[in-house]
Each structure stands twice: as C-alpha cells, then as structure tokens.
Amino acid sequence: MELIGFEGFAEQLLVELELQTDTSPNRETELVADLGFDSLMYAAALGVLGVLGAVVDDQALAQAFTLGDLYHLYAAGMVESGLSGIEAP
Amino acid sequence: MAPNSDLETVRLVGRNVMLRPLGQRDYDTLYQAEHSEALGPRWRLQGATVSPENYPQVLWQGVLAQFAVVERAMAHPIGTVCAYQAEPADGYAYFAVADLKTGGSPTRVSQGVFIFLAYLFKTWPFRKIYVQTMEYNLDRYRSMCGRLLVEEGRLREHHFLAGRYWDEVTLAVYRDVWERWESRVIAGLLPEAAGSQQWN
C-alpha cells in the first residue's frame, strides 16, 4: 500500500466513516467539534488507519485533535508498518 | 484457502484489546463498579443494590455471551460487553457495554465493542443487534447514530433519575450495515491488519 496525500486520505476517511463536513475538510478540521468524534468514532478511525496499512498506537490517537493530526499519525504509521516504501529513520 | 479458514474469522483478540471470559476473579471489581456513585445509578441495577451472594445470578441472567474487555498484557477488565435476551428464531439479541472508567486509553473499550459485535454477527445468524439505552447514556453511541446505528424506538420519559424522567432509546445495528463497516473499518482493529503484532 502506498502512502496517500492528505486530500486523498481525508476523503477516504470521511467516506469510510460516513462523515460529512459543512466545508471542505482541511488539516485544521477538528475531530470533535467539526466531525462529532467520540470514543467509538476514534476507535473506528483507528480501524480505517489499520485497513489503510498504518500501524498506529491507539494511545497516540487520543492526542489527535484535527484531521492534520490524524494524517500525521497515518503517515508515521505507514513508515512503521514498512508498507509505504519509506524507511524508518 | 483451507476448508476451515472461515472459522478463523471468529475473533476475540484485537490489536490492542481482547475479550476474555468473565470469571469469579472479576466479580468483586464489577460488583464495586456496579454499586459505585459514578456508574451505579446509570447502569443495569439503576441504583438498587444486590447482595454479593446474589450478584453472579444478576450478572448472568438472560445472557447469551459476556466478556471482559482487557488491555494487552493486562489482566484486569477495563469494561464488559454482553449479549442478552437473544431470540434466535427472530434473529436478534440485545447488546450492552460497560466502561469501568479505569483511566486507560479512551478508545479501548470502544475497540472491544467492535470486536464483540463482529463476534456476535460471525457466531450467530442475527439479523440485527439492539442497543437499549437511557437518554443519559446516549452520548456513548452518539457518533454512530445514523451510521452504524439506527434509532428504532423511544419510550418517552420512561425512567426516573436525578429529579427528572428520561427517554429509553432502542438503537439497532443491522447485519448488512455491519458487514459494510466490518470490511472497511473494523478489520483494521484486528491482528491481521498490516504490520500488527499477534498477542503473545
């Protein structure tokens, strides 16, 4: 699986979780205030990250407040999984 | 694919949490939680008390399947999940979750919920799983309402607590909706997700 860019990531995440935003999703879109995240949705988001091939620490997920934070975890998780083609430092 | 490989899709173990049978070693923890100020009035007993001797009967009454949600490498439960009042002929059962508020990762009990729903739909041919909850506990499911969960019924001002009456709400997870979510979302919580590690 290849690392996808933020726009593709955000679009896929919102589709899989059946979420909609009033405005175009961006890195500052807040998970709780704008998308209605709660603990079930955080767990579901963790599942989407896993399906995309990212290995993400669920403790770190609790510190994700925006879509940009989630993308950062996804990108780091792809490196961790070794699936992105990018080697971990 | 081996003939019995489908059986391997019935899972109790996730990447971060697993479901293990409730045993006598858990009874005191659950008894204390179920009689606590924080959880007692909002949970199954709704503020009533039962004797420690009778508690196991209360815990298992009408239960089809019940597990403790535990974190990796930890034995003590962070929550429980339960299926009860199953009606196989009609293809439904009820589901309940209790978060024991142990202060761990807030998503882990929720991960246990998804693993348990997968277990129920894989193990029995249920058409739908009901969630019966009081209005004051509805926030537990809010983000899934209109997505994985649909509201099927509401008894208005049904239950008294803290000086007012609250609605009792029945939500449902339908099998076809579940299967869509399972392949696109929930599969990523299980060990076979890319790069995940097996439990020791």
mmCIF file of C-alpha atoms in Angstrom:
data_model
loop_
_atom_site.group_PDB
_atom_site.id
_atom_site.type_symbol
_atom_site.label_atom_id
_atom_site.label_comp_id
_atom_site.label_asym_id
_atom_site.label_seq_id
_atom_site.Cartn_x
_atom_site.Cartn_y
_atom_site.Cartn_z
ATOM 1 C CA MET A 1 0.000 0.000 0.000
ATOM 2 C CA GLU A 2 1.283 3.411 -0.882
ATOM 3 C CA LEU A 3 1.226 6.493 1.259
ATOM 4 C CA ILE A 4 -1.587 8.721 0.059
ATOM 5 C CA GLY A 5 -1.611 12.518 0.262
ATOM 6 C CA PHE A 6 -3.651 14.467 2.783
ATOM 7 C CA GLU A 7 -6.553 15.238 0.449
ATOM 8 C CA GLY A 8 -6.944 11.601 -0.584
ATOM 9 C CA PHE A 9 -6.576 10.464 2.994
ATOM 10 C CA ALA A 10 -9.199 12.898 4.289
ATOM 11 C CA GLU A 11 -11.625 11.977 1.521
ATOM 12 C CA GLN A 12 -11.256 8.243 2.152
ATOM 13 C CA LEU A 13 -11.520 8.609 5.918
ATOM 14 C CA LEU A 14 -14.706 10.650 5.678
ATOM 15 C CA VAL A 15 -16.259 8.244 3.169
ATOM 16 C CA GLU A 16 -15.461 5.151 5.235
ATOM 17 C CA LEU A 17 -16.763 6.717 8.440
ATOM 18 C CA GLU A 18 -19.783 8.213 6.648
ATOM 19 C CA LEU A 19 -18.878 11.696 7.878
ATOM 20 C CA GLN A 20 -19.728 14.983 6.241
ATOM 21 C CA THR A 21 -18.418 18.478 6.755
ATOM 22 C CA ASP A 22 -20.028 21.817 6.017
ATOM 23 C CA THR A 23 -16.820 22.996 4.424
ATOM 24 C CA SER A 24 -14.032 21.275 2.586
ATOM 25 C CA PRO A 25 -12.032 19.172 5.052
ATOM 26 C CA ASN A 26 -8.576 20.516 5.777
ATOM 27 C CA ARG A 27 -5.766 19.886 8.216
ATOM 28 C CA GLU A 28 -7.382 22.166 10.796
ATOM 29 C CA THR A 29 -10.750 20.405 10.726
ATOM 30 C CA GLU A 30 -11.417 19.462 14.333
ATOM 31 C CA LEU A 31 -12.363 15.861 15.006
ATOM 32 C CA VAL A 32 -14.704 16.518 17.924
ATOM 33 C CA ALA A 33 -16.125 19.962 17.178
ATOM 34 C CA ASP A 34 -16.452 19.637 13.392
ATOM 35 C CA LEU A 35 -16.869 15.898 12.851
ATOM 36 C CA GLY A 36 -18.528 14.766 16.090
ATOM 37 C CA PHE A 37 -15.852 12.299 17.111
ATOM 38 C CA ASP A 38 -16.328 10.374 20.351
ATOM 39 C CA SER A 39 -14.608 7.260 21.628
ATOM 40 C CA LEU A 40 -16.479 4.942 19.223
ATOM 41 C CA MET A 41 -15.560 7.124 16.260
ATOM 42 C CA TYR A 42 -11.937 7.347 17.392
ATOM 43 C CA ALA A 43 -11.870 3.539 17.554
ATOM 44 C CA ALA A 44 -13.455 3.336 14.094
ATOM 45 C CA ALA A 45 -10.878 5.810 12.764
ATOM 46 C CA LEU A 46 -8.154 3.599 14.202
ATOM 47 C CA GLY A 47 -9.695 0.758 12.239
ATOM 48 C CA VAL A 48 -9.619 2.763 8.998
ATOM 49 C CA LEU A 49 -5.941 3.574 9.599
ATOM 50 C CA GLY A 50 -5.296 -0.154 10.068
ATOM 51 C CA VAL A 51 -7.172 -1.041 6.878
ATOM 52 C CA LEU A 52 -5.057 1.561 5.059
ATOM 53 C CA GLY A 53 -1.991 -0.293 6.304
ATOM 54 C CA ALA A 54 -0.788 2.060 9.034
ATOM 55 C CA VAL A 55 0.390 0.818 12.410
ATOM 56 C CA VAL A 56 -0.835 3.444 14.856
ATOM 57 C CA ASP A 57 -0.528 3.480 18.632
ATOM 58 C CA ASP A 58 -4.031 3.954 19.985
ATOM 59 C CA GLN A 59 -2.633 5.910 22.943
ATOM 60 C CA ALA A 60 -1.225 8.419 20.462
ATOM 61 C CA LEU A 61 -4.594 8.558 18.728
ATOM 62 C CA ALA A 62 -6.071 10.114 21.858
ATOM 63 C CA GLN A 63 -3.798 13.107 21.222
ATOM 64 C CA ALA A 64 -5.168 13.661 17.716
ATOM 65 C CA PHE A 65 -7.438 16.692 17.661
ATOM 66 C CA THR A 66 -7.560 17.564 13.963
ATOM 67 C CA LEU A 67 -7.582 15.801 10.599
ATOM 68 C CA GLY A 68 -3.994 17.013 10.225
ATOM 69 C CA ASP A 69 -3.069 15.208 13.446
ATOM 70 C CA LEU A 70 -4.713 12.032 12.140
ATOM 71 C CA TYR A 71 -2.858 12.314 8.850
ATOM 72 C CA HIS A 72 0.424 12.732 10.716
ATOM 73 C CA LEU A 73 -0.305 9.523 12.663
ATOM 74 C CA TYR A 74 -1.265 7.748 9.443
ATOM 75 C CA ALA A 75 1.923 8.806 7.655
ATOM 76 C CA ALA A 76 4.099 7.822 10.610
ATOM 77 C CA GLY A 77 2.170 4.555 10.903
ATOM 78 C CA MET A 78 2.835 3.718 7.267
ATOM 79 C CA VAL A 79 6.551 4.138 7.848
ATOM 80 C CA GLU A 80 6.252 1.971 10.959
ATOM 81 C CA SER A 81 4.450 -0.750 9.021
ATOM 82 C CA GLY A 82 7.088 -0.755 6.311
ATOM 83 C CA LEU A 83 4.358 -0.641 3.667
ATOM 84 C CA SER A 84 4.891 2.875 2.430
ATOM 85 C CA GLY A 85 8.204 2.277 0.741
ATOM 86 C CA ILE A 86 9.669 4.895 3.060
ATOM 87 C CA GLU A 87 12.213 3.574 5.504
ATOM 88 C CA ALA A 88 12.059 4.473 9.139
ATOM 89 C CA PRO A 89 14.999 6.657 10.225
ATOM 90 C CA MET B 1 -7.824 -21.261 1.253
ATOM 91 C CA ALA B 2 -8.171 -24.113 3.750
ATOM 92 C CA PRO B 3 -11.701 -25.515 4.140
ATOM 93 C CA ASN B 4 -11.957 -24.324 7.730
ATOM 94 C CA SER B 5 -10.314 -20.925 7.255
ATOM 95 C CA ASP B 6 -13.652 -19.164 7.680
ATOM 96 C CA LEU B 7 -13.609 -20.314 11.302
ATOM 97 C CA GLU B 8 -10.506 -18.213 11.850
ATOM 98 C CA THR B 9 -12.524 -15.070 11.243
ATOM 99 C CA VAL B 10 -14.329 -15.528 14.572
ATOM 100 C CA ARG B 11 -12.039 -13.463 16.762
ATOM 101 C CA LEU B 12 -11.846 -12.414 20.388
ATOM 102 C CA VAL B 13 -8.419 -10.839 20.105
ATOM 103 C CA GLY B 14 -7.762 -7.407 18.679
ATOM 104 C CA ARG B 15 -4.582 -5.435 18.135
ATOM 105 C CA ASN B 16 -4.875 -3.532 21.406
ATOM 106 C CA VAL B 17 -7.575 -5.266 23.408
ATOM 107 C CA MET B 18 -9.004 -8.725 23.763
ATOM 108 C CA LEU B 19 -12.190 -10.226 25.123
ATOM 109 C CA ARG B 20 -11.767 -12.865 27.774
ATOM 110 C CA PRO B 21 -14.375 -14.778 29.752
ATOM 111 C CA LEU B 22 -15.651 -13.170 32.912
ATOM 112 C CA GLY B 23 -14.646 -15.235 35.909
ATOM 113 C CA GLN B 24 -15.087 -15.209 39.640
ATOM 114 C CA ARG B 25 -11.904 -13.130 39.944
ATOM 115 C CA ASP B 26 -13.782 -10.285 38.209
ATOM 116 C CA TYR B 27 -16.907 -10.378 40.326
ATOM 117 C CA ASP B 28 -15.684 -8.100 43.094
ATOM 118 C CA THR B 29 -14.394 -5.487 40.611
ATOM 119 C CA LEU B 30 -17.711 -5.486 38.781
ATOM 120 C CA TYR B 31 -19.722 -5.560 41.987
ATOM 121 C CA GLN B 32 -17.907 -2.490 43.288
ATOM 122 C CA ALA B 33 -18.259 -0.664 39.953
ATOM 123 C CA GLU B 34 -21.915 -1.531 39.637
ATOM 124 C CA HIS B 35 -22.584 -0.125 43.087
ATOM 125 C CA SER B 36 -20.373 2.948 42.673
ATOM 126 C CA GLU B 37 -21.618 6.507 42.702
ATOM 127 C CA ALA B 38 -20.297 7.133 39.194
ATOM 128 C CA LEU B 39 -21.773 4.096 37.456
ATOM 129 C CA GLY B 40 -24.382 2.531 39.736
ATOM 130 C CA PRO B 41 -27.432 4.682 39.029
ATOM 131 C CA ARG B 42 -26.718 4.718 35.277
ATOM 132 C CA TRP B 43 -26.079 1.009 34.828
ATOM 133 C CA ARG B 44 -28.066 -2.232 34.999
ATOM 134 C CA LEU B 45 -29.155 -2.037 38.638
ATOM 135 C CA GLN B 46 -30.220 1.609 38.254
ATOM 136 C CA GLY B 47 -29.246 2.470 41.788
ATOM 137 C CA ALA B 48 -30.550 -0.655 43.509
ATOM 138 C CA THR B 49 -28.221 -2.961 45.394
ATOM 139 C CA VAL B 50 -27.921 -6.723 45.421
ATOM 140 C CA SER B 51 -26.164 -8.981 47.869
ATOM 141 C CA PRO B 52 -22.714 -10.252 46.907
ATOM 142 C CA GLU B 53 -24.149 -13.773 47.058
ATOM 143 C CA ASN B 54 -26.846 -12.994 44.504
ATOM 144 C CA TYR B 55 -24.666 -10.852 42.245
ATOM 145 C CA PRO B 56 -23.493 -13.695 39.959
ATOM 146 C CA GLN B 57 -27.141 -14.525 39.176
ATOM 147 C CA VAL B 58 -27.770 -10.879 38.279
ATOM 148 C CA LEU B 59 -24.615 -10.800 36.179
ATOM 149 C CA TRP B 60 -25.597 -13.836 34.116
ATOM 150 C CA GLN B 61 -29.377 -13.510 33.912
ATOM 151 C CA GLY B 62 -30.563 -13.822 30.305
ATOM 152 C CA VAL B 63 -27.009 -13.692 28.971
ATOM 153 C CA LEU B 64 -26.034 -15.282 25.672
ATOM 154 C CA ALA B 65 -22.393 -14.186 25.721
ATOM 155 C CA GLN B 66 -20.448 -11.913 28.027
ATOM 156 C CA PHE B 67 -16.775 -10.982 28.180
ATOM 157 C CA ALA B 68 -14.368 -8.737 29.984
ATOM 158 C CA VAL B 69 -12.578 -6.218 27.774
ATOM 159 C CA VAL B 70 -8.907 -6.294 28.752
ATOM 160 C CA GLU B 71 -5.888 -4.422 27.505
ATOM 161 C CA ARG B 72 -2.887 -6.137 26.061
ATOM 162 C CA ALA B 73 -0.701 -7.640 28.795
ATOM 163 C CA MET B 74 -3.193 -6.570 31.489
ATOM 164 C CA ALA B 75 -5.491 -8.977 33.273
ATOM 165 C CA HIS B 76 -7.984 -6.630 34.882
ATOM 166 C CA PRO B 77 -11.081 -5.608 32.961
ATOM 167 C CA ILE B 78 -11.468 -2.079 31.601
ATOM 168 C CA GLY B 79 -15.021 -2.838 30.574
ATOM 169 C CA THR B 80 -17.541 -5.554 29.842
ATOM 170 C CA VAL B 81 -19.571 -6.429 26.774
ATOM 171 C CA CYS B 82 -22.692 -8.537 26.878
ATOM 172 C CA ALA B 83 -25.315 -10.008 24.558
ATOM 173 C CA TYR B 84 -28.592 -10.868 26.239
ATOM 174 C CA GLN B 85 -32.251 -11.646 25.598
ATOM 175 C CA ALA B 86 -31.343 -13.370 22.360
ATOM 176 C CA GLU B 87 -34.237 -14.565 20.203
ATOM 177 C CA PRO B 88 -32.669 -16.931 17.669
ATOM 178 C CA ALA B 89 -35.983 -17.619 15.925
ATOM 179 C CA ASP B 90 -36.443 -13.919 15.246
ATOM 180 C CA GLY B 91 -32.776 -13.233 14.614
ATOM 181 C CA TYR B 92 -31.982 -10.605 17.186
ATOM 182 C CA ALA B 93 -30.284 -10.061 20.518
ATOM 183 C CA TYR B 94 -29.562 -7.118 22.769
ATOM 184 C CA PHE B 95 -26.130 -5.709 23.375
ATOM 185 C CA ALA B 96 -24.715 -3.787 26.332
ATOM 186 C CA VAL B 97 -21.331 -2.311 27.174
ATOM 187 C CA ALA B 98 -19.969 -1.027 30.467
ATOM 188 C CA ASP B 99 -16.915 1.210 30.637
ATOM 189 C CA LEU B 100 -15.337 0.747 34.048
ATOM 190 C CA LYS B 101 -13.512 4.089 33.698
ATOM 191 C CA THR B 102 -10.144 2.704 34.660
ATOM 192 C CA GLY B 103 -8.352 5.692 33.171
ATOM 193 C CA GLY B 104 -6.710 3.962 30.213
ATOM 194 C CA SER B 105 -6.934 4.858 26.544
ATOM 195 C CA PRO B 106 -10.494 6.090 25.983
ATOM 196 C CA THR B 107 -10.858 4.182 22.734
ATOM 197 C CA ARG B 108 -10.050 0.745 24.094
ATOM 198 C CA VAL B 109 -13.456 -0.188 25.452
ATOM 199 C CA SER B 110 -14.866 1.006 22.132
ATOM 200 C CA GLN B 111 -12.427 -1.266 20.299
ATOM 201 C CA GLY B 112 -13.806 -4.069 22.460
ATOM 202 C CA VAL B 113 -17.333 -3.121 21.396
ATOM 203 C CA PHE B 114 -16.474 -3.528 17.719
ATOM 204 C CA ILE B 115 -14.664 -6.831 18.278
ATOM 205 C CA PHE B 116 -17.660 -8.135 20.226
ATOM 206 C CA LEU B 117 -20.181 -7.077 17.567
ATOM 207 C CA ALA B 118 -18.035 -8.849 14.977
ATOM 208 C CA TYR B 119 -18.039 -11.931 17.210
ATOM 209 C CA LEU B 120 -21.838 -11.852 17.551
ATOM 210 C CA PHE B 121 -22.528 -11.465 13.842
ATOM 211 C CA LYS B 122 -19.958 -14.146 12.972
ATOM 212 C CA THR B 123 -21.173 -16.646 15.563
ATOM 213 C CA TRP B 124 -24.948 -16.381 15.202
ATOM 214 C CA PRO B 125 -27.152 -15.563 12.216
ATOM 215 C CA PHE B 126 -28.565 -12.422 13.823
ATOM 216 C CA ARG B 127 -30.333 -10.004 11.532
ATOM 217 C CA LYS B 128 -29.796 -7.177 13.957
ATOM 218 C CA ILE B 129 -28.416 -6.363 17.370
ATOM 219 C CA TYR B 130 -30.354 -3.979 19.571
ATOM 220 C CA VAL B 131 -28.887 -1.469 21.982
ATOM 221 C CA GLN B 132 -31.286 -0.393 24.685
ATOM 222 C CA THR B 133 -30.061 2.704 26.463
ATOM 223 C CA MET B 134 -31.330 5.531 28.583
ATOM 224 C CA GLU B 135 -31.199 9.040 27.192
ATOM 225 C CA TYR B 136 -28.471 9.991 29.662
ATOM 226 C CA ASN B 137 -26.220 7.270 28.255
ATOM 227 C CA LEU B 138 -26.970 8.074 24.623
ATOM 228 C CA ASP B 139 -23.792 10.101 24.213
ATOM 229 C CA ARG B 140 -21.933 6.773 24.393
ATOM 230 C CA TYR B 141 -23.361 5.969 20.946
ATOM 231 C CA ARG B 142 -23.914 9.457 19.505
ATOM 232 C CA SER B 143 -21.321 9.377 16.728
ATOM 233 C CA MET B 144 -22.666 6.086 15.357
ATOM 234 C CA CYS B 145 -26.312 7.152 15.249
ATOM 235 C CA GLY B 146 -27.437 7.457 11.638
ATOM 236 C CA ARG B 147 -24.384 5.499 10.528
ATOM 237 C CA LEU B 148 -23.763 2.107 12.096
ATOM 238 C CA LEU B 149 -26.748 2.527 14.411
ATOM 239 C CA VAL B 150 -30.311 3.449 13.641
ATOM 240 C CA GLU B 151 -32.906 4.504 16.197
ATOM 241 C CA GLU B 152 -35.806 2.029 16.223
ATOM 242 C CA GLY B 153 -37.853 3.082 19.185
ATOM 243 C CA ARG B 154 -38.181 5.541 22.015
ATOM 244 C CA LEU B 155 -40.186 5.341 25.214
ATOM 245 C CA ARG B 156 -40.633 8.931 26.236
ATOM 246 C CA GLU B 157 -39.945 9.973 29.834
ATOM 247 C CA HIS B 158 -39.605 6.308 30.734
ATOM 248 C CA HIS B 159 -37.114 6.273 33.573
ATOM 249 C CA PHE B 160 -36.674 8.491 36.622
ATOM 250 C CA LEU B 161 -33.222 9.602 37.753
ATOM 251 C CA ALA B 162 -31.810 12.729 39.351
ATOM 252 C CA GLY B 163 -35.105 14.559 39.626
ATOM 253 C CA ARG B 164 -36.462 14.076 36.121
ATOM 254 C CA TYR B 165 -37.708 11.479 33.634
ATOM 255 C CA TRP B 166 -35.530 10.317 30.744
ATOM 256 C CA ASP B 167 -36.340 8.616 27.445
ATOM 257 C CA GLU B 168 -35.397 4.992 26.867
ATOM 258 C CA VAL B 169 -34.000 4.620 23.362
ATOM 259 C CA THR B 170 -33.651 1.434 21.306
ATOM 260 C CA LEU B 171 -30.973 1.503 18.627
ATOM 261 C CA ALA B 172 -30.120 -1.284 16.189
ATOM 262 C CA VAL B 173 -27.161 -2.477 14.164
ATOM 263 C CA TYR B 174 -28.342 -4.279 11.025
ATOM 264 C CA ARG B 175 -26.254 -7.106 9.588
ATOM 265 C CA ASP B 176 -25.884 -5.569 6.125
ATOM 266 C CA VAL B 177 -24.719 -2.264 7.568
ATOM 267 C CA TRP B 178 -22.414 -4.084 9.962
ATOM 268 C CA GLU B 179 -20.803 -6.109 7.189
ATOM 269 C CA ARG B 180 -20.086 -2.926 5.252
ATOM 270 C CA TRP B 181 -18.429 -1.361 8.276
ATOM 271 C CA GLU B 182 -16.624 -4.554 9.198
ATOM 272 C CA SER B 183 -14.718 -4.832 5.942
ATOM 273 C CA ARG B 184 -13.940 -1.128 5.570
ATOM 274 C CA VAL B 185 -13.363 -0.118 9.167
ATOM 275 C CA ILE B 186 -13.416 -2.805 11.830
ATOM 276 C CA ALA B 187 -10.995 -5.150 10.055
ATOM 277 C CA GLY B 188 -8.253 -2.665 10.873
ATOM 278 C CA LEU B 189 -8.678 -3.321 14.602
ATOM 279 C CA LEU B 190 -7.809 -6.993 14.228
ATOM 280 C CA PRO B 191 -4.361 -8.565 14.295
ATOM 281 C CA GLU B 192 -4.229 -9.443 10.632
ATOM 282 C CA ALA B 193 -4.223 -5.752 9.794
ATOM 283 C CA ALA B 194 -0.968 -4.806 8.107
ATOM 284 C CA GLY B 195 2.031 -4.717 10.360
ATOM 285 C CA SER B 196 0.124 -5.573 13.511
ATOM 286 C CA GLN B 197 1.528 -7.931 16.069
ATOM 287 C CA GLN B 198 -0.004 -11.113 17.377
ATOM 288 C CA TRP B 199 -0.749 -11.483 21.050
ATOM 289 C CA ASN B 200 1.782 -13.482 22.991
#
